[in-house]
Amino acid sequence: MLGYNVEAAHKYVDSFFAATGSTVVCRHAYLDENGNYSNFTVSVRKDALNEKLRKEAQENAEERIEKSREKARENAEQLAEKLEEKAEESEKSEEKKVVKEDGTTTPNKAEQLLEEKMTASKDGTIYLNDTDMKTIIEAAQEEDAGKTTVKEQAQVGANLDLKI
């Protein structure tokens, strides 16, 4: 009967370690002087489930990294396109010149006036009289005529000075 109890105890310990996912490396079992079963084991836990989860997590991380790289490439391409468009717009706005019938180009009135004054000046200092200023202002207004301006509205009660 005593041998049966030892076998049952061994099976119980084996099933316990199998249920926890551990592998027994070394075991020492004995009965003490009172007839109590004692067991000493060294076991290694094999995390098969954790390995699977780690692999899935790593694959998901790699997919996310690839997606973020693709988004970064797309954003860089969009930014490059926007910069090219802005550069083209700035070139067009800088090169707004009136084309004459003979094919030569002339800058707008304000630029033309300022260039004439700069070429006429000796030290790079130019002096503008009232008619010159009016010409420049009119040219600027003509350029801005096609643009819509949005006037900022003051907040309600911004000009009230209340004292209590």
C-alpha positions as protocol buffer text, in pm:
chain_id: "A"
residue {
  index: 1
  type: MET
  ca { x: 0 y: 0 z: 0 }
}
residue {
  index: 2
  type: LEU
  ca { x: 289 y: 232 z: 76 }
}
residue {
  index: 3
  type: GLY
  ca { x: 429 y: 190 z: -280 }
}
residue {
  index: 4
  type: TYR
  ca { x: 93 y: 282 z: -428 }
}
residue {
  index: 5
  type: ASN
  ca { x: 86 y: 609 z: -235 }
}
residue {
  index: 6
  type: VAL
  ca { x: 434 y: 702 z: -357 }
}
residue {
  index: 7
  type: GLU
  ca { x: 333 y: 630 z: -717 }
}
residue {
  index: 8
  type: ALA
  ca { x: 17 y: 837 z: -677 }
}
residue {
  index: 9
  type: ALA
  ca { x: 220 y: 1121 z: -527 }
}
residue {
  index: 10
  type: HIS
  ca { x: 467 y: 1105 z: -819 }
}
residue {
  index: 11
  type: LYS
  ca { x: 181 y: 1112 z: -1070 }
}
residue {
  index: 12
  type: TYR
  ca { x: 23 y: 1404 z: -884 }
}
residue {
  index: 13
  type: VAL
  ca { x: 349 y: 1604 z: -895 }
}
residue {
  index: 14
  type: ASP
  ca { x: 401 y: 1519 z: -1264 }
}
residue {
  index: 15
  type: SER
  ca { x: 47 y: 1625 z: -1354 }
}
residue {
  index: 16
  type: PHE
  ca { x: 89 y: 1947 z: -1153 }
}
residue {
  index: 17
  type: PHE
  ca { x: 405 y: 2043 z: -1342 }
}
residue {
  index: 18
  type: ALA
  ca { x: 248 y: 1943 z: -1674 }
}
residue {
  index: 19
  type: ALA
  ca { x: -57 y: 2160 z: -1597 }
}
residue {
  index: 20
  type: THR
  ca { x: 161 y: 2462 z: -1519 }
}
residue {
  index: 21
  type: GLY
  ca { x: 364 y: 2412 z: -1837 }
}
residue {
  index: 22
  type: SER
  ca { x: 686 y: 2326 z: -1655 }
}
residue {
  index: 23
  type: THR
  ca { x: 939 y: 2060 z: -1745 }
}
residue {
  index: 24
  type: VAL
  ca { x: 1106 y: 1870 z: -1460 }
}
residue {
  index: 25
  type: VAL
  ca { x: 1483 y: 1887 z: -1484 }
}
residue {
  index: 26
  type: CYS
  ca { x: 1578 y: 1710 z: -1161 }
}
residue {
  index: 27
  type: ARG
  ca { x: 1365 y: 1536 z: -895 }
}
residue {
  index: 28
  type: HIS
  ca { x: 1431 y: 1392 z: -553 }
}
residue {
  index: 29
  type: ALA
  ca { x: 1148 y: 1231 z: -357 }
}
residue {
  index: 30
  type: TYR
  ca { x: 1165 y: 1056 z: -20 }
}
residue {
  index: 31
  type: LEU
  ca { x: 959 y: 940 z: 277 }
}
residue {
  index: 32
  type: ASP
  ca { x: 1062 y: 1078 z: 613 }
}
residue {
  index: 33
  type: GLU
  ca { x: 1058 y: 886 z: 944 }
}
residue {
  index: 34
  type: ASN
  ca { x: 692 y: 975 z: 1002 }
}
residue {
  index: 35
  type: GLY
  ca { x: 589 y: 834 z: 663 }
}
residue {
  index: 36
  type: ASN
  ca { x: 529 y: 1172 z: 501 }
}
residue {
  index: 37
  type: TYR
  ca { x: 605 y: 1205 z: 131 }
}
residue {
  index: 38
  type: SER
  ca { x: 852 y: 1484 z: 49 }
}
residue {
  index: 39
  type: ASN
  ca { x: 943 y: 1594 z: -298 }
}
residue {
  index: 40
  type: PHE
  ca { x: 1217 y: 1821 z: -424 }
}
residue {
  index: 41
  type: THR
  ca { x: 1214 y: 1917 z: -793 }
}
residue {
  index: 42
  type: VAL
  ca { x: 1395 y: 2156 z: -1018 }
}
residue {
  index: 43
  type: SER
  ca { x: 1176 y: 2253 z: -1309 }
}
residue {
  index: 44
  type: VAL
  ca { x: 1197 y: 2481 z: -1609 }
}
residue {
  index: 45
  type: ARG
  ca { x: 887 y: 2653 z: -1729 }
}
residue {
  index: 46
  type: LYS
  ca { x: 839 y: 2645 z: -2102 }
}
residue {
  index: 47
  type: ASP
  ca { x: 629 y: 2937 z: -2220 }
}
residue {
  index: 48
  type: ALA
  ca { x: 500 y: 2807 z: -2550 }
}
residue {
  index: 49
  type: LEU
  ca { x: 200 y: 3038 z: -2534 }
}
residue {
  index: 50
  type: ASN
  ca { x: 414 y: 3337 z: -2448 }
}
residue {
  index: 51
  type: GLU
  ca { x: 648 y: 3256 z: -2738 }
}
residue {
  index: 52
  type: LYS
  ca { x: 351 y: 3255 z: -2973 }
}
residue {
  index: 53
  type: LEU
  ca { x: 224 y: 3583 z: -2831 }
}
residue {
  index: 54
  type: ARG
  ca { x: 571 y: 3736 z: -2858 }
}
residue {
  index: 55
  type: LYS
  ca { x: 596 y: 3634 z: -3224 }
}
residue {
  index: 56
  type: GLU
  ca { x: 252 y: 3781 z: -3298 }
}
residue {
  index: 57
  type: ALA
  ca { x: 342 y: 4102 z: -3115 }
}
residue {
  index: 58
  type: GLN
  ca { x: 668 y: 4129 z: -3307 }
}
residue {
  index: 59
  type: GLU
  ca { x: 490 y: 4074 z: -3640 }
}
residue {
  index: 60
  type: ASN
  ca { x: 229 y: 4336 z: -3548 }
}
residue {
  index: 61
  type: ALA
  ca { x: 503 y: 4579 z: -3451 }
}
residue {
  index: 62
  type: GLU
  ca { x: 683 y: 4521 z: -3781 }
}
residue {
  index: 63
  type: GLU
  ca { x: 358 y: 4580 z: -3973 }
}
residue {
  index: 64
  type: ARG
  ca { x: 295 y: 4903 z: -3782 }
}
residue {
  index: 65
  type: ILE
  ca { x: 649 y: 5020 z: -3844 }
}
residue {
  index: 66
  type: GLU
  ca { x: 609 y: 4950 z: -4216 }
}
residue {
  index: 67
  type: LYS
  ca { x: 276 y: 5136 z: -4224 }
}
residue {
  index: 68
  type: SER
  ca { x: 428 y: 5434 z: -4045 }
}
residue {
  index: 69
  type: ARG
  ca { x: 719 y: 5435 z: -4291 }
}
residue {
  index: 70
  type: GLU
  ca { x: 473 y: 5433 z: -4583 }
}
residue {
  index: 71
  type: LYS
  ca { x: 277 y: 5720 z: -4428 }
}
residue {
  index: 72
  type: ALA
  ca { x: 600 y: 5912 z: -4374 }
}
residue {
  index: 73
  type: ARG
  ca { x: 693 y: 5859 z: -4741 }
}
residue {
  index: 74
  type: GLU
  ca { x: 347 y: 5975 z: -4853 }
}
residue {
  index: 75
  type: ASN
  ca { x: 364 y: 6280 z: -4626 }
}
residue {
  index: 76
  type: ALA
  ca { x: 710 y: 6364 z: -4759 }
}
residue {
  index: 77
  type: GLU
  ca { x: 585 y: 6335 z: -5117 }
}
residue {
  index: 78
  type: GLN
  ca { x: 283 y: 6554 z: -5042 }
}
residue {
  index: 79
  type: LEU
  ca { x: 505 y: 6809 z: -4869 }
}
residue {
  index: 80
  type: ALA
  ca { x: 743 y: 6811 z: -5167 }
}
residue {
  index: 81
  type: GLU
  ca { x: 448 y: 6866 z: -5403 }
}
residue {
  index: 82
  type: LYS
  ca { x: 317 y: 7152 z: -5188 }
}
residue {
  index: 83
  type: LEU
  ca { x: 662 y: 7310 z: -5177 }
}
residue {
  index: 84
  type: GLU
  ca { x: 690 y: 7282 z: -5555 }
}
residue {
  index: 85
  type: GLU
  ca { x: 347 y: 7442 z: -5598 }
}
residue {
  index: 86
  type: LYS
  ca { x: 439 y: 7724 z: -5360 }
}
residue {
  index: 87
  type: ALA
  ca { x: 767 y: 7776 z: -5544 }
}
residue {
  index: 88
  type: GLU
  ca { x: 583 y: 7792 z: -5876 }
}
residue {
  index: 89
  type: GLU
  ca { x: 329 y: 8036 z: -5732 }
}
residue {
  index: 90
  type: SER
  ca { x: 603 y: 8257 z: -5591 }
}
residue {
  index: 91
  type: GLU
  ca { x: 783 y: 8251 z: -5927 }
}
residue {
  index: 92
  type: LYS
  ca { x: 461 y: 8346 z: -6101 }
}
residue {
  index: 93
  type: SER
  ca { x: 391 y: 8627 z: -5857 }
}
residue {
  index: 94
  type: GLU
  ca { x: 748 y: 8755 z: -5890 }
}
residue {
  index: 95
  type: GLU
  ca { x: 736 y: 8732 z: -6267 }
}
residue {
  index: 96
  type: LYS
  ca { x: 404 y: 8910 z: -6308 }
}
residue {
  index: 97
  type: LYS
  ca { x: 507 y: 9119 z: -6598 }
}
residue {
  index: 98
  type: VAL
  ca { x: 306 y: 9265 z: -6876 }
}
residue {
  index: 99
  type: VAL
  ca { x: 398 y: 9125 z: -7217 }
}
residue {
  index: 100
  type: LYS
  ca { x: 405 y: 9388 z: -7489 }
}
residue {
  index: 101
  type: GLU
  ca { x: 315 y: 9327 z: -7852 }
}
residue {
  index: 102
  type: ASP
  ca { x: 678 y: 9300 z: -7957 }
}
residue {
  index: 103
  type: GLY
  ca { x: 741 y: 9020 z: -7704 }
}
residue {
  index: 104
  type: THR
  ca { x: 944 y: 9216 z: -7450 }
}
residue {
  index: 105
  type: THR
  ca { x: 837 y: 9208 z: -7090 }
}
residue {
  index: 106
  type: THR
  ca { x: 810 y: 9493 z: -6844 }
}
residue {
  index: 107
  type: PRO
  ca { x: 754 y: 9473 z: -6470 }
}
residue {
  index: 108
  type: ASN
  ca { x: 452 y: 9633 z: -6310 }
}
residue {
  index: 109
  type: LYS
  ca { x: 444 y: 10009 z: -6249 }
}
residue {
  index: 110
  type: ALA
  ca { x: 578 y: 10007 z: -5894 }
}
residue {
  index: 111
  type: GLU
  ca { x: 870 y: 9776 z: -5972 }
}
residue {
  index: 112
  type: GLN
  ca { x: 953 y: 9969 z: -6286 }
}
residue {
  index: 113
  type: LEU
  ca { x: 950 y: 10302 z: -6099 }
}
residue {
  index: 114
  type: LEU
  ca { x: 1171 y: 10167 z: -5821 }
}
residue {
  index: 115
  type: GLU
  ca { x: 1417 y: 10014 z: -6067 }
}
residue {
  index: 116
  type: GLU
  ca { x: 1445 y: 10345 z: -6253 }
}
residue {
  index: 117
  type: LYS
  ca { x: 1507 y: 10531 z: -5927 }
}
residue {
  index: 118
  type: MET
  ca { x: 1768 y: 10276 z: -5816 }
}
residue {
  index: 119
  type: THR
  ca { x: 1958 y: 10294 z: -6145 }
}
residue {
  index: 120
  type: ALA
  ca { x: 1951 y: 10674 z: -6132 }
}
residue {
  index: 121
  type: SER
  ca { x: 2083 y: 10690 z: -5776 }
}
residue {
  index: 122
  type: LYS
  ca { x: 2456 y: 10699 z: -5718 }
}
residue {
  index: 123
  type: ASP
  ca { x: 2483 y: 10561 z: -5366 }
}
residue {
  index: 124
  type: GLY
  ca { x: 2172 y: 10339 z: -5361 }
}
residue {
  index: 125
  type: THR
  ca { x: 1959 y: 10593 z: -5174 }
}
residue {
  index: 126
  type: ILE
  ca { x: 1636 y: 10689 z: -5344 }
}
residue {
  index: 127
  type: TYR
  ca { x: 1395 y: 10970 z: -5268 }
}
residue {
  index: 128
  type: LEU
  ca { x: 1026 y: 10939 z: -5351 }
}
residue {
  index: 129
  type: ASN
  ca { x: 797 y: 11234 z: -5391 }
}
residue {
  index: 130
  type: ASP
  ca { x: 419 y: 11238 z: -5350 }
}
residue {
  index: 131
  type: THR
  ca { x: 341 y: 11131 z: -5707 }
}
residue {
  index: 132
  type: ASP
  ca { x: 588 y: 10841 z: -5685 }
}
residue {
  index: 133
  type: MET
  ca { x: 425 y: 10720 z: -5364 }
}
residue {
  index: 134
  type: LYS
  ca { x: 78 y: 10746 z: -5519 }
}
residue {
  index: 135
  type: THR
  ca { x: 197 y: 10543 z: -5819 }
}
residue {
  index: 136
  type: ILE
  ca { x: 335 y: 10270 z: -5592 }
}
residue {
  index: 137
  type: ILE
  ca { x: 16 y: 10262 z: -5383 }
}
residue {
  index: 138
  type: GLU
  ca { x: -204 y: 10241 z: -5694 }
}
residue {
  index: 139
  type: ALA
  ca { x: 9 y: 9957 z: -5835 }
}
residue {
  index: 140
  type: ALA
  ca { x: -17 y: 9767 z: -5507 }
}
residue {
  index: 141
  type: GLN
  ca { x: -394 y: 9818 z: -5502 }
}
residue {
  index: 142
  type: GLU
  ca { x: -420 y: 9688 z: -5860 }
}
residue {
  index: 143
  type: GLU
  ca { x: -225 y: 9374 z: -5764 }
}
residue {
  index: 144
  type: ASP
  ca { x: -444 y: 9319 z: -5460 }
}
residue {
  index: 145
  type: ALA
  ca { x: -767 y: 9388 z: -5649 }
}
residue {
  index: 146
  type: GLY
  ca { x: -816 y: 9021 z: -5738 }
}
residue {
  index: 147
  type: LYS
  ca { x: -750 y: 8902 z: -5385 }
}
residue {
  index: 148
  type: THR
  ca { x: -1022 y: 8885 z: -5124 }
}
residue {
  index: 149
  type: THR
  ca { x: -942 y: 9028 z: -4786 }
}
residue {
  index: 150
  type: VAL
  ca { x: -1112 y: 8916 z: -4469 }
}
residue {
  index: 151
  type: LYS
  ca { x: -1150 y: 9186 z: -4209 }
}
residue {
  index: 152
  type: GLU
  ca { x: -1115 y: 9063 z: -3855 }
}
residue {
  index: 153
  type: GLN
  ca { x: -1417 y: 9144 z: -3648 }
}
residue {
  index: 154
  type: ALA
  ca { x: -1363 y: 9285 z: -3303 }
}
residue {
  index: 155
  type: GLN
  ca { x: -1493 y: 9085 z: -3014 }
}
residue {
  index: 156
  type: VAL
  ca { x: -1817 y: 9196 z: -2859 }
}
residue {
  index: 157
  type: GLY
  ca { x: -1751 y: 9440 z: -2578 }
}
residue {
  index: 158
  type: ALA
  ca { x: -1383 y: 9481 z: -2660 }
}
residue {
  index: 159
  type: ASN
  ca { x: -1409 y: 9861 z: -2654 }
}
residue {
  index: 160
  type: LEU
  ca { x: -1616 y: 9883 z: -2336 }
}
residue {
  index: 161
  type: ASP
  ca { x: -1443 y: 10023 z: -2035 }
}
residue {
  index: 162
  type: LEU
  ca { x: -1641 y: 9910 z: -1733 }
}
residue {
  index: 163
  type: LYS
  ca { x: -1572 y: 10010 z: -1377 }
}
residue {
  index: 164
  type: ILE
  ca { x: -1757 y: 9865 z: -1084 }
}
